Amino acid sequence: MRSTSSSAPVQRNGVFLMANASNKASRRIGIDIGGTFTDLFVVEGNGESRIYKSPTTPHDPSVGLLNGLTKAADSFGESLEDFLGGVSTIVHGTTIATNAVLTRQGARTGFVTTHGFRDLLNMRRGIRERQNDSKYAPPAPLVPRNLIATVRERIDVSGNEVVALHEEDVRAAARQFREQGVEAVAVSYLWSFLDPAHEQRTAEILREELPGVFITISSDVVPQIRAYERHSTTVLNAFVGPKLRNYLANIEQQLADRGFGGTLLIVQSNGGVMSPEIASDSAVNALMSGPAAGPGAALQYARRHGSEDVITVDMGGTSFDVALVRDGESLLTSDSEIGGYRVALPMLDIHTVGAGGGSLVWVDSGGILRVGPQSATANPGPACYGRGGENPTTTDADLLMGYLNPDMFGDGAFTLDVEAARTAVEEKVAKPLGLSVTEAVEGIYRVVNATMAEAVSAVSVKRGVDPREFTMVVAGGAGPIHAVPIAQELGINRIVVPRESSVFCAVGTLLTDLKHLYARTFVSDMDSLDLDRVSELYREMRDEAVETLRSENVEDDAIDLFFSADVRYIGQFTEIEVPVTFNGELTPESIKQLVSDFEAKHEALNGYAMPGEATELINVRLTSLGRTAKPALADHASAGEDPSAARKGTREAIFSGSLIQTDVYDGLALRRDNRILGPAIIEQPTTTVVLIEGYAMTVDSQGHYVIEPAN
């Protein structure tokens, strides 16, 4: 098993060109469904690629997706059936699971657990999670107490059966759930991760008694220690499972009915992709699926400029997502929350705030200007969309700042209504604050930028990381409008804006590998570690990983396996994941190296280590990758610094409090090495770059924009 090389596509004048492109006439499509727009990135077999945006349809996201595919087909002069007939792969990032949790519109879920521990799930960690907020209350439970059933059974801490499974208790629970109209059932027993037999038999009985009901067990979802986190993750899987399964089945059927016979893959929250079959059973892995493709793609662009340390920011219509890539690795967390519910599976560490292009602007009761987190969504959208929205948004302010071209928005899908935006800002912001419209929109712009700079600070400065050492890669249709002031606030000196930034996560889906994470709990101090048993656990995970990837049509020579372990000093509560050398059998030398690597990482993360102190193993882990084919980068010849051929004219825009005539450039007409000094505006059909005073923008060898302080 070996890895294959990978690289990213690049856009030139509206299309992407790739070196060494396959001659096979086969398309690949990346799709990202956001809160406002559905983004598509279409790559032809000959290396040409195009981007498309279609309004998201919240009532049924598949409608917006098919609208986008139809738009793409029309641009090629083909019917949708002929267009999809030439597609080999579709990679899809979806917010279905995330939105189901955030809106609490998942399945009616029942929960089965060990007798005597009925309330463990809803007691959570048993502490006030915001200890300085006396008014904070945890979110309402996903499973009400009357839908929690207990079963007499017990596996002890050593994995031995102490109390046999009482099957009549399981059948009684099934009758209760049937009467209550339960659509999904989660099963999580106290020590099931040491022996899953009771959970497996429980699932068999429930499937007999409750045909058609979604059944999930913790030993399949997250077989590791910490009962509350395991219970919560398993319940989340059940809660979102039916909705995601139905959505995927609908998408697969609709695509098949329209001629698609290729492979459909779903983006995972860990940054990899998975098949719809696996996604349907492991729906919790699709939480944060939408933005998860971004960090890996950002690294591809930053590497072209010699950086392995990246801050990626993605400002879409609804939210602003920030993630950190350090030393070439996207940061994962196993201690995350979605809507206040704990998720124990490794997920990309993405920090999200409600500051998107559609974020509502309002004045609170204290007369303070606020932006978000509420959003105008895709319908009715910002006031300037002319669809009935009366409340101002970030997009309305950007339009009135002069940064957006009202006749060239969303690839020309519609014209922005300047007067509607002006009226909304004047009535809802300017008059209440006693400001002119110009002062109000500049205030909105500054508040939005400050909110986003704070979000970047949350993943960097507040974690002891200096953002000045990082390259910022900017994504989202609205991101490049705000990126430079954010970077200026944080002292970041290099900004990379991909030409396809408006569909960045859709691009990222095609740069993503199949990825699956496995874990087994085995608690033991290192001095008495049973090497044979731990080796057996690694082999079990290895065999499962290889079988899964083979089922997804991955060849053996495209499989990579990475082994690791969670280690801590005895007495600590949290552990650190450390790589492990494993070639079929663990050796005393590999364990010695493991402890040494743990102490080095502990010192790097916490500022100290305790050499010689006793350590213990908590979990063994495996990350499996199935390498996917990726398009290669293409360089272009230099066109010199002069950008005048791309200059479109001037437009009045606000910079530093003054309304000035500002140079406007056609981004798709810019060439390699063209250099522009701010203030300036660079327009593309689906995004706009705002270059403030004191900064210069240069077009790199692939046509992307690199912004740095002017010399």
PDB file of N, CA, C and O in Angstrom, residues 5-11 16-19 28 41 43 49 296-304 498 500 504 507-508 510-512 629-635 702 704:
ATOM      1  N   SER A   5       0.847  11.001  -5.376  1.00  0.00           N
ATOM      2  CA  SER A   5       0.991  12.448  -5.217  1.00  0.00           C
ATOM      3  C   SER A   5      -0.323  13.135  -5.527  1.00  0.00           C
ATOM      4  O   SER A   5      -1.173  12.625  -6.228  1.00  0.00           O
ATOM      5  N   SER A   6      -0.477  14.353  -4.989  1.00  0.00           N
ATOM      6  CA  SER A   6      -1.703  15.111  -5.226  1.00  0.00           C
ATOM      7  C   SER A   6      -1.383  16.582  -5.390  1.00  0.00           C
ATOM      8  O   SER A   6      -0.402  17.083  -4.879  1.00  0.00           O
ATOM      9  N   SER A   7      -2.243  17.269  -6.104  1.00  0.00           N
ATOM     10  CA  SER A   7      -2.113  18.705  -6.266  1.00  0.00           C
ATOM     11  C   SER A   7      -3.461  19.275  -6.652  1.00  0.00           C
ATOM     12  O   SER A   7      -4.438  18.569  -6.801  1.00  0.00           O
ATOM     13  N   ALA A   8      -3.518  20.602  -6.859  1.00  0.00           N
ATOM     14  CA  ALA A   8      -4.812  21.274  -6.983  1.00  0.00           C
ATOM     15  C   ALA A   8      -5.010  21.876  -8.360  1.00  0.00           C
ATOM     16  O   ALA A   8      -4.067  22.176  -9.069  1.00  0.00           O
ATOM     17  N   PRO A   9      -6.270  22.096  -8.774  1.00  0.00           N
ATOM     18  CA  PRO A   9      -6.561  22.737 -10.049  1.00  0.00           C
ATOM     19  C   PRO A   9      -6.386  24.247  -9.968  1.00  0.00           C
ATOM     20  O   PRO A   9      -6.311  24.807  -8.900  1.00  0.00           O
ATOM     21  N   VAL A  10      -6.369  24.874 -11.117  1.00  0.00           N
ATOM     22  CA  VAL A  10      -6.178  26.327 -11.152  1.00  0.00           C
ATOM     23  C   VAL A  10      -7.010  26.947 -12.266  1.00  0.00           C
ATOM     24  O   VAL A  10      -7.203  26.344 -13.306  1.00  0.00           O
ATOM     25  N   GLN A  11      -7.502  28.145 -12.016  1.00  0.00           N
ATOM     26  CA  GLN A  11      -8.366  28.815 -12.976  1.00  0.00           C
ATOM     27  C   GLN A  11      -7.589  29.815 -13.823  1.00  0.00           C
ATOM     28  O   GLN A  11      -6.713  30.495 -13.347  1.00  0.00           O
ATOM     29  N   PHE A  16     -10.262  26.379 -15.684  1.00  0.00           N
ATOM     30  CA  PHE A  16      -9.077  25.847 -15.024  1.00  0.00           C
ATOM     31  C   PHE A  16      -8.307  25.001 -16.026  1.00  0.00           C
ATOM     32  O   PHE A  16      -8.880  24.272 -16.829  1.00  0.00           O
ATOM     33  N   LEU A  17      -6.986  25.085 -15.948  1.00  0.00           N
ATOM     34  CA  LEU A  17      -6.137  24.293 -16.823  1.00  0.00           C
ATOM     35  C   LEU A  17      -5.255  23.399 -15.971  1.00  0.00           C
ATOM     36  O   LEU A  17      -4.752  23.825 -14.944  1.00  0.00           O
ATOM     37  N   MET A  18      -5.066  22.164 -16.379  1.00  0.00           N
ATOM     38  CA  MET A  18      -4.289  21.226 -15.588  1.00  0.00           C
ATOM     39  C   MET A  18      -3.251  20.542 -16.464  1.00  0.00           C
ATOM     40  O   MET A  18      -3.548  20.091 -17.570  1.00  0.00           O
ATOM     41  N   ALA A  19      -2.052  20.478 -15.939  1.00  0.00           N
ATOM     42  CA  ALA A  19      -0.996  19.772 -16.645  1.00  0.00           C
ATOM     43  C   ALA A  19      -1.261  18.274 -16.575  1.00  0.00           C
ATOM     44  O   ALA A  19      -1.832  17.765 -15.614  1.00  0.00           O
ATOM     45  N   ARG A  28     -15.560  15.534 -13.510  1.00  0.00           N
ATOM     46  CA  ARG A  28     -15.640  15.386 -12.064  1.00  0.00           C
ATOM     47  C   ARG A  28     -16.251  16.661 -11.512  1.00  0.00           C
ATOM     48  O   ARG A  28     -15.918  17.760 -11.961  1.00  0.00           O
ATOM     49  N   PHE A  41     -18.199  23.018  -8.848  1.00  0.00           N
ATOM     50  CA  PHE A  41     -16.902  23.136  -9.504  1.00  0.00           C
ATOM     51  C   PHE A  41     -16.777  21.946 -10.444  1.00  0.00           C
ATOM     52  O   PHE A  41     -16.724  20.794  -9.998  1.00  0.00           O
ATOM     53  N   VAL A  43     -14.888  19.895 -13.450  1.00  0.00           N
ATOM     54  CA  VAL A  43     -13.594  19.667 -14.090  1.00  0.00           C
ATOM     55  C   VAL A  43     -13.791  18.706 -15.253  1.00  0.00           C
ATOM     56  O   VAL A  43     -14.263  17.581 -15.073  1.00  0.00           O
ATOM     57  N   SER A  49     -12.025  23.603 -16.508  1.00  0.00           N
ATOM     58  CA  SER A  49     -12.952  23.566 -15.383  1.00  0.00           C
ATOM     59  C   SER A  49     -13.705  24.878 -15.276  1.00  0.00           C
ATOM     60  O   SER A  49     -13.224  25.926 -15.685  1.00  0.00           O
ATOM     61  N   GLY A 296      -7.799  21.568   3.830  1.00  0.00           N
ATOM     62  CA  GLY A 296      -6.875  20.819   2.971  1.00  0.00           C
ATOM     63  C   GLY A 296      -6.609  21.532   1.663  1.00  0.00           C
ATOM     64  O   GLY A 296      -5.477  21.556   1.168  1.00  0.00           O
ATOM     65  N   ALA A 297      -7.651  22.138   1.102  1.00  0.00           N
ATOM     66  CA  ALA A 297      -7.469  22.887  -0.140  1.00  0.00           C
ATOM     67  C   ALA A 297      -6.603  24.115   0.098  1.00  0.00           C
ATOM     68  O   ALA A 297      -5.733  24.453  -0.726  1.00  0.00           O
ATOM     69  N   ALA A 298      -6.816  24.783   1.224  1.00  0.00           N
ATOM     70  CA  ALA A 298      -6.025  25.981   1.528  1.00  0.00           C
ATOM     71  C   ALA A 298      -4.543  25.659   1.590  1.00  0.00           C
ATOM     72  O   ALA A 298      -3.696  26.452   1.151  1.00  0.00           O
ATOM     73  N   LEU A 299      -4.213  24.503   2.150  1.00  0.00           N
ATOM     74  CA  LEU A 299      -2.808  24.113   2.248  1.00  0.00           C
ATOM     75  C   LEU A 299      -2.175  23.977   0.866  1.00  0.00           C
ATOM     76  O   LEU A 299      -0.999  24.334   0.667  1.00  0.00           O
ATOM     77  N   GLN A 300      -2.934  23.484  -0.102  1.00  0.00           N
ATOM     78  CA  GLN A 300      -2.398  23.335  -1.458  1.00  0.00           C
ATOM     79  C   GLN A 300      -1.966  24.687  -2.026  1.00  0.00           C
ATOM     80  O   GLN A 300      -0.911  24.803  -2.660  1.00  0.00           O
ATOM     81  N   TYR A 301      -2.780  25.701  -1.793  1.00  0.00           N
ATOM     82  CA  TYR A 301      -2.447  27.027  -2.321  1.00  0.00           C
ATOM     83  C   TYR A 301      -1.279  27.646  -1.563  1.00  0.00           C
ATOM     84  O   TYR A 301      -0.396  28.258  -2.156  1.00  0.00           O
ATOM     85  N   ALA A 302      -1.277  27.502  -0.236  1.00  0.00           N
ATOM     86  CA  ALA A 302      -0.208  28.113   0.566  1.00  0.00           C
ATOM     87  C   ALA A 302       1.137  27.476   0.277  1.00  0.00           C
ATOM     88  O   ALA A 302       2.179  28.154   0.314  1.00  0.00           O
ATOM     89  N   ARG A 303       1.153  26.190  -0.005  1.00  0.00           N
ATOM     90  CA  ARG A 303       2.419  25.503  -0.281  1.00  0.00           C
ATOM     91  C   ARG A 303       3.112  26.076  -1.508  1.00  0.00           C
ATOM     92  O   ARG A 303       4.341  26.028  -1.611  1.00  0.00           O
ATOM     93  N   ARG A 304       2.328  26.603  -2.435  1.00  0.00           N
ATOM     94  CA  ARG A 304       2.938  27.200  -3.616  1.00  0.00           C
ATOM     95  C   ARG A 304       3.769  28.424  -3.261  1.00  0.00           C
ATOM     96  O   ARG A 304       4.597  28.867  -4.044  1.00  0.00           O
ATOM     97  N   PRO A 498      -7.565  32.530  -3.852  1.00  0.00           N
ATOM     98  CA  PRO A 498      -7.716  31.727  -5.073  1.00  0.00           C
ATOM     99  C   PRO A 498      -8.766  32.342  -5.990  1.00  0.00           C
ATOM    100  O   PRO A 498      -9.763  32.908  -5.524  1.00  0.00           O
ATOM    101  N   GLU A 500     -10.896  30.858  -7.595  1.00  0.00           N
ATOM    102  CA  GLU A 500     -12.136  30.128  -7.380  1.00  0.00           C
ATOM    103  C   GLU A 500     -12.575  30.203  -5.917  1.00  0.00           C
ATOM    104  O   GLU A 500     -13.246  29.310  -5.406  1.00  0.00           O
ATOM    105  N   PHE A 504     -14.839  27.709  -3.006  1.00  0.00           N
ATOM    106  CA  PHE A 504     -13.611  27.116  -2.474  1.00  0.00           C
ATOM    107  C   PHE A 504     -13.834  25.719  -1.909  1.00  0.00           C
ATOM    108  O   PHE A 504     -13.065  24.794  -2.169  1.00  0.00           O
ATOM    109  N   VAL A 507     -14.294  23.228  -4.600  1.00  0.00           N
ATOM    110  CA  VAL A 507     -12.985  22.852  -5.150  1.00  0.00           C
ATOM    111  C   VAL A 507     -12.294  21.877  -4.208  1.00  0.00           C
ATOM    112  O   VAL A 507     -11.730  20.861  -4.630  1.00  0.00           O
ATOM    113  N   GLY A 508     -12.359  22.164  -2.908  1.00  0.00           N
ATOM    114  CA  GLY A 508     -11.690  21.315  -1.935  1.00  0.00           C
ATOM    115  C   GLY A 508     -12.182  19.890  -1.931  1.00  0.00           C
ATOM    116  O   GLY A 508     -11.425  18.960  -1.639  1.00  0.00           O
ATOM    117  N   LEU A 510     -12.755  18.038  -4.401  1.00  0.00           N
ATOM    118  CA  LEU A 510     -12.031  17.262  -5.411  1.00  0.00           C
ATOM    119  C   LEU A 510     -10.556  17.099  -5.073  1.00  0.00           C
ATOM    120  O   LEU A 510      -9.829  16.423  -5.802  1.00  0.00           O
ATOM    121  N   LEU A 511     -10.104  17.722  -3.985  1.00  0.00           N
ATOM    122  CA  LEU A 511      -8.723  17.563  -3.542  1.00  0.00           C
ATOM    123  C   LEU A 511      -8.644  16.645  -2.331  1.00  0.00           C
ATOM    124  O   LEU A 511      -7.603  16.546  -1.689  1.00  0.00           O
ATOM    125  N   THR A 512      -9.736  15.977  -2.018  1.00  0.00           N
ATOM    126  CA  THR A 512      -9.874  15.238  -0.773  1.00  0.00           C
ATOM    127  C   THR A 512      -9.766  13.745  -1.008  1.00  0.00           C
ATOM    128  O   THR A 512     -10.238  13.222  -2.009  1.00  0.00           O
ATOM    129  N   ALA A 629      -7.541  10.398  -7.332  1.00  0.00           N
ATOM    130  CA  ALA A 629      -6.850  11.108  -8.409  1.00  0.00           C
ATOM    131  C   ALA A 629      -7.177  12.586  -8.336  1.00  0.00           C
ATOM    132  O   ALA A 629      -8.317  12.978  -8.109  1.00  0.00           O
ATOM    133  N   LYS A 630      -6.164  13.400  -8.523  1.00  0.00           N
ATOM    134  CA  LYS A 630      -6.350  14.852  -8.434  1.00  0.00           C
ATOM    135  C   LYS A 630      -5.693  15.521  -9.636  1.00  0.00           C
ATOM    136  O   LYS A 630      -4.669  15.057 -10.127  1.00  0.00           O
ATOM    137  N   PRO A 631      -6.280  16.621 -10.118  1.00  0.00           N
ATOM    138  CA  PRO A 631      -5.684  17.343 -11.239  1.00  0.00           C
ATOM    139  C   PRO A 631      -4.385  18.016 -10.838  1.00  0.00           C
ATOM    140  O   PRO A 631      -4.181  18.368  -9.679  1.00  0.00           O
ATOM    141  N   ALA A 632      -3.513  18.189 -11.779  1.00  0.00           N
ATOM    142  CA  ALA A 632      -2.195  18.779 -11.521  1.00  0.00           C
ATOM    143  C   ALA A 632      -2.198  20.275 -11.814  1.00  0.00           C
ATOM    144  O   ALA A 632      -2.935  20.763 -12.662  1.00  0.00           O
ATOM    145  N   LEU A 633      -1.347  21.001 -11.102  1.00  0.00           N
ATOM    146  CA  LEU A 633      -1.224  22.438 -11.299  1.00  0.00           C
ATOM    147  C   LEU A 633      -0.534  22.763 -12.620  1.00  0.00           C
ATOM    148  O   LEU A 633       0.344  22.035 -13.073  1.00  0.00           O
ATOM    149  N   ALA A 634      -0.929  23.863 -13.192  1.00  0.00           N
ATOM    150  CA  ALA A 634      -0.296  24.321 -14.419  1.00  0.00           C
ATOM    151  C   ALA A 634       0.228  25.734 -14.217  1.00  0.00           C
ATOM    152  O   ALA A 634      -0.473  26.598 -13.712  1.00  0.00           O
ATOM    153  N   ASP A 635       1.480  25.979 -14.575  1.00  0.00           N
ATOM    154  CA  ASP A 635       2.064  27.317 -14.496  1.00  0.00           C
ATOM    155  C   ASP A 635       1.896  28.032 -15.843  1.00  0.00           C
ATOM    156  O   ASP A 635       1.764  27.397 -16.887  1.00  0.00           O
ATOM    157  N   GLN A 702      -0.161  30.517 -11.034  1.00  0.00           N
ATOM    158  CA  GLN A 702      -1.398  29.812 -11.391  1.00  0.00           C
ATOM    159  C   GLN A 702      -2.587  30.756 -11.568  1.00  0.00           C
ATOM    160  O   GLN A 702      -3.702  30.313 -11.800  1.00  0.00           O
ATOM    161  N   HIS A 704      -3.657  32.968  -9.179  1.00  0.00           N
ATOM    162  CA  HIS A 704      -4.265  33.353  -7.916  1.00  0.00           C
ATOM    163  C   HIS A 704      -3.674  34.679  -7.441  1.00  0.00           C
ATOM    164  O   HIS A 704      -2.608  35.107  -7.871  1.00  0.00           O
TER     165      HIS A 704
END
